[in-house]
Short mmCIF file of C-alpha atoms in Angstrom, two decimals:
data_model
loop_
_atom_site.label_atom_id
_atom_site.label_comp_id
_atom_site.label_asym_id
_atom_site.label_seq_id
_atom_site.Cartn_x
_atom_site.Cartn_y
_atom_site.Cartn_z
CA UNK C 472 26.89 -57.91 5.26
CA UNK C 473 24.69 -60.95 6.69
CA UNK C 474 26.41 -64.02 7.92
CA UNK C 475 24.69 -67.00 6.47
CA UNK C 476 25.22 -69.17 9.64
CA UNK C 477 23.14 -66.59 11.80
CA UNK C 478 20.12 -66.04 9.56
CA UNK C 479 18.21 -68.68 11.53
CA UNK C 480 18.64 -66.97 14.81
CA UNK C 481 16.29 -64.57 16.46
CA UNK C 482 18.67 -62.26 17.89
CA UNK C 483 19.35 -59.46 15.18
CA UNK C 484 22.59 -58.69 13.58
CA UNK C 485 23.52 -55.73 15.51
CA UNK C 486 22.84 -57.50 18.80
CA UNK C 487 25.13 -60.50 17.58
CA UNK C 488 27.73 -58.15 16.62
CA UNK C 489 27.72 -56.18 20.15
CA UNK C 490 27.74 -59.51 22.27
CA UNK C 491 29.80 -61.81 20.14
CA UNK C 492 31.43 -60.85 16.77
CA UNK C 493 32.67 -57.34 17.49
CA UNK C 494 33.26 -57.65 21.12
CA UNK C 495 36.86 -58.11 22.35
CA UNK C 496 38.57 -58.74 25.60
CA UNK C 497 40.09 -55.31 26.47
CA UNK C 498 43.46 -54.48 28.26
CA UNK C 499 42.92 -50.74 28.17
CA UNK C 500 40.15 -48.59 29.10
CA UNK C 501 39.12 -44.89 28.91
CA UNK C 502 38.82 -42.97 32.37
CA UNK C 503 34.86 -42.72 32.03
CA UNK C 504 33.69 -44.39 35.51
CA UNK C 505 31.51 -47.56 35.66
CA UNK C 506 28.59 -46.42 37.80
CA UNK C 507 26.97 -49.19 40.56
CA UNK C 508 23.63 -48.74 38.84
CA UNK C 509 25.01 -50.02 35.53
CA UNK C 510 26.78 -53.03 37.24
CA UNK C 511 23.34 -53.51 38.94
CA UNK C 512 21.52 -53.42 35.70
CA UNK C 513 23.79 -56.11 34.34
CA UNK C 514 23.27 -58.43 37.26
CA UNK C 515 19.47 -57.89 36.95
CA UNK C 516 19.69 -59.34 33.47
CA UNK C 517 22.10 -62.09 33.76
CA UNK C 518 20.93 -63.49 37.07
CA UNK C 519 18.19 -65.26 34.99
CA UNK C 520 20.73 -67.63 33.37
CA UNK C 521 20.50 -71.19 34.57
CA UNK C 522 22.39 -72.94 37.34
CA UNK C 523 21.95 -76.46 38.81
CA UNK C 524 19.31 -76.41 41.37
CA UNK C 525 19.10 -72.55 40.92
CA UNK C 526 22.05 -72.36 43.38
CA UNK C 527 23.56 -69.03 42.09
CA UNK C 528 26.72 -69.44 43.80
CA UNK C 529 28.55 -66.45 42.13
CA UNK C 530 29.32 -63.30 44.33
CA UNK C 531 30.81 -59.99 43.20
CA UNK C 532 33.39 -57.90 45.17
CA UNK C 533 33.76 -54.68 43.24
CA UNK C 534 37.06 -53.01 43.78
CA UNK C 535 37.03 -49.07 43.08
CA UNK C 536 39.19 -47.80 45.66
CA UNK C 537 43.00 -47.20 45.36
CA UNK C 538 43.22 -49.09 48.64
CA UNK C 539 41.42 -52.04 47.38
CA UNK C 540 43.33 -52.17 44.18
CA UNK C 541 46.42 -52.04 46.12
CA UNK C 542 45.51 -55.05 48.21
CA UNK C 543 44.78 -56.85 44.97
CA UNK C 544 47.78 -55.69 42.97
CA UNK C 545 50.39 -57.61 45.15
CA UNK C 546 48.91 -60.99 44.06
CA UNK C 547 48.68 -60.06 40.44
CA UNK C 548 50.97 -61.57 37.81
CA UNK C 549 53.14 -58.71 36.17
CA UNK C 550 51.25 -58.94 32.87
CA UNK C 551 47.95 -58.18 34.86
CA UNK C 552 49.13 -55.52 36.99
CA UNK C 553 49.21 -52.25 34.87
CA UNK C 554 45.80 -52.90 33.33
CA UNK C 555 44.13 -53.64 36.33
CA UNK C 556 45.37 -50.57 38.30
CA UNK C 557 44.43 -48.35 35.37
CA UNK C 558 40.73 -49.93 34.88
CA UNK C 559 37.86 -47.89 35.91
CA UNK C 560 36.56 -51.07 37.81
CA UNK C 561 37.73 -54.21 38.69
CA UNK C 562 35.18 -57.09 39.66
CA UNK C 563 36.50 -60.01 42.06
CA UNK C 564 34.09 -62.95 41.12
CA UNK C 565 33.97 -65.50 43.64
CA UNK C 566 31.94 -68.38 44.68
CA UNK C 567 29.94 -69.01 47.93
CA UNK C 568 31.15 -72.30 49.22
CA UNK C 569 28.14 -72.49 51.37
CA UNK C 570 25.62 -71.83 48.66
CA UNK C 571 23.49 -74.98 49.63
CA UNK C 572 22.10 -73.06 52.71
CA UNK C 573 19.93 -70.90 50.52
CA UNK C 574 18.55 -73.78 48.28
CA UNK C 575 15.41 -74.33 50.24
CA UNK C 576 14.33 -70.46 49.21
CA UNK C 577 16.06 -70.71 45.94
CA UNK C 578 14.88 -74.28 44.80
CA UNK C 579 11.73 -74.88 46.81
CA UNK C 580 10.24 -77.60 44.49
CA UNK C 581 12.99 -79.95 45.88
CA UNK C 582 13.21 -79.34 49.70
CA UNK C 583 15.66 -82.02 49.90
CA UNK C 584 18.24 -80.44 47.71
CA UNK C 585 20.02 -78.93 50.70
CA UNK C 586 20.79 -82.56 51.84
CA UNK C 587 22.86 -83.38 48.56
CA UNK C 588 25.57 -80.98 49.47
CA UNK C 589 25.32 -80.79 53.52
CA UNK C 590 28.50 -82.56 54.57
CA UNK C 591 29.72 -83.00 51.08
CA UNK C 592 32.35 -80.37 50.93
CA UNK C 593 34.22 -81.47 47.94
CA UNK C 594 31.11 -82.09 45.92
CA UNK C 595 29.79 -78.75 47.09
CA UNK C 596 32.91 -76.69 46.10
CA UNK C 597 33.08 -78.54 42.56
CA UNK C 598 29.43 -77.55 42.18
CA UNK C 599 30.04 -74.03 43.18
CA UNK C 600 33.10 -73.63 40.92
CA UNK C 601 31.14 -75.11 37.80
CA UNK C 602 28.06 -73.12 38.10
CA UNK C 603 29.88 -69.96 39.33
CA UNK C 604 31.81 -70.25 35.88
CA UNK C 605 28.61 -70.44 34.07
CA UNK C 606 27.52 -67.27 35.73
CA UNK C 607 30.79 -65.51 35.30
CA UNK C 608 30.18 -66.14 31.47
CA UNK C 609 26.76 -64.69 31.77
CA UNK C 610 28.14 -61.63 33.51
CA UNK C 611 30.72 -61.07 30.80
CA UNK C 612 28.07 -61.23 28.16
CA UNK C 613 26.07 -58.72 30.29
CA UNK C 614 28.86 -56.53 30.45
CA UNK C 615 28.90 -56.33 26.69
CA UNK C 616 24.98 -56.01 26.73
CA UNK C 617 25.54 -52.74 28.62
CA UNK C 618 27.82 -51.27 26.08
CA UNK C 619 30.91 -51.87 28.05
CA UNK C 620 33.87 -54.22 27.63
CA UNK C 621 35.30 -56.73 29.78
CA UNK C 622 38.89 -57.98 30.55
CA UNK C 623 38.60 -61.31 32.31
CA UNK C 624 41.76 -62.61 33.93
CA UNK C 625 43.18 -65.65 35.55
CA UNK C 626 46.63 -64.60 36.17
CA UNK C 627 46.80 -64.16 39.86
CA UNK C 628 47.79 -65.94 43.00
CA UNK C 629 44.47 -67.66 44.02
CA UNK C 630 45.69 -68.49 47.43
CA UNK C 631 46.89 -65.06 48.23
CA UNK C 632 43.51 -63.41 46.88
CA UNK C 633 41.55 -65.63 48.87
CA UNK C 634 43.64 -64.85 51.96
CA UNK C 635 43.59 -61.10 51.21
CA UNK C 636 39.88 -60.87 50.78
CA UNK C 637 38.09 -63.96 52.11
CA UNK C 638 40.27 -65.37 55.09
CA UNK C 639 37.13 -67.02 56.76
CA UNK C 640 37.08 -69.45 53.52
CA UNK C 641 33.25 -68.90 52.88
CA UNK C 642 34.10 -67.55 49.43
CA UNK C 643 36.62 -68.60 46.93
CA UNK C 644 37.89 -66.46 44.00
CA UNK C 645 36.88 -67.77 40.70
CA UNK C 646 37.89 -64.89 38.26
CA UNK C 647 38.98 -61.25 37.97
CA UNK C 648 37.24 -58.79 35.47
CA UNK C 649 38.28 -55.36 34.47
CA UNK C 650 35.45 -53.22 33.32
CA UNK C 651 35.01 -49.95 31.46
CA UNK C 652 34.74 -48.12 28.04
CA UNK C 653 37.31 -49.47 25.73
CA UNK C 654 40.24 -47.25 24.59
CA UNK C 655 40.67 -47.00 20.83
CA UNK C 656 43.79 -49.20 21.11
CA UNK C 657 42.40 -51.32 23.87
CA UNK C 658 42.05 -54.61 22.16
CA UNK C 659 44.20 -56.88 20.38
CA UNK C 660 43.18 -58.45 16.88
CA UNK C 661 40.86 -61.37 17.25
CA UNK C 662 42.42 -64.81 16.93
CA UNK C 663 41.04 -67.62 14.91
CA UNK C 664 38.03 -69.33 15.78
CA UNK C 665 37.31 -73.21 15.30
CA UNK C 666 34.56 -73.94 12.94
CA UNK C 667 31.32 -75.91 13.64
CA UNK C 668 32.93 -78.88 11.90
CA UNK C 669 36.01 -78.84 13.78
CA UNK C 670 34.10 -79.07 16.99
CA UNK C 671 31.39 -81.21 16.08
CA UNK C 672 30.95 -85.03 16.32
CA UNK C 673 27.53 -86.63 15.19
CA UNK C 674 26.82 -90.17 16.52
#
């Protein structure tokens, strides 16, 4: 069945289903591992998504070993514990609080971009979080493009995770994402979505 609202899109129906309509947040995965070259391929695609001043503040910490999962587990909410321990891979998405140091190479067309953030810690950290959230969304879509499923989570002790993995304060945790092949019963039914007329105001 063709959706009338997508007939004007260039992306074909199969790709639309893969990335959006048939994709779900997943709580349970199969035991199939997620190799590093697959995560690299996801990043090679989604790193092209836009960020302000091309700042690219997102950093990935891939938690595979039981030891690293154990370090994370003590900071998770009860509802996120079991599914994270059982997932083939958990990505800790963090932002670089000193992203501005690389702006001269990442945004050479504006040499003064670094000066906008040097000494302005609050501005810098807000910008890192906002643009890191954009990159996190791109990352989730990229996981789906690889035929995998994502289980993003915010139910954790942020200060605890930061202290555990980033004690020097250079990085700040943004989001956790479990990654793998979805188990047959791994996703809940899709909740209702708001329609265009419910979210649109025309002035």
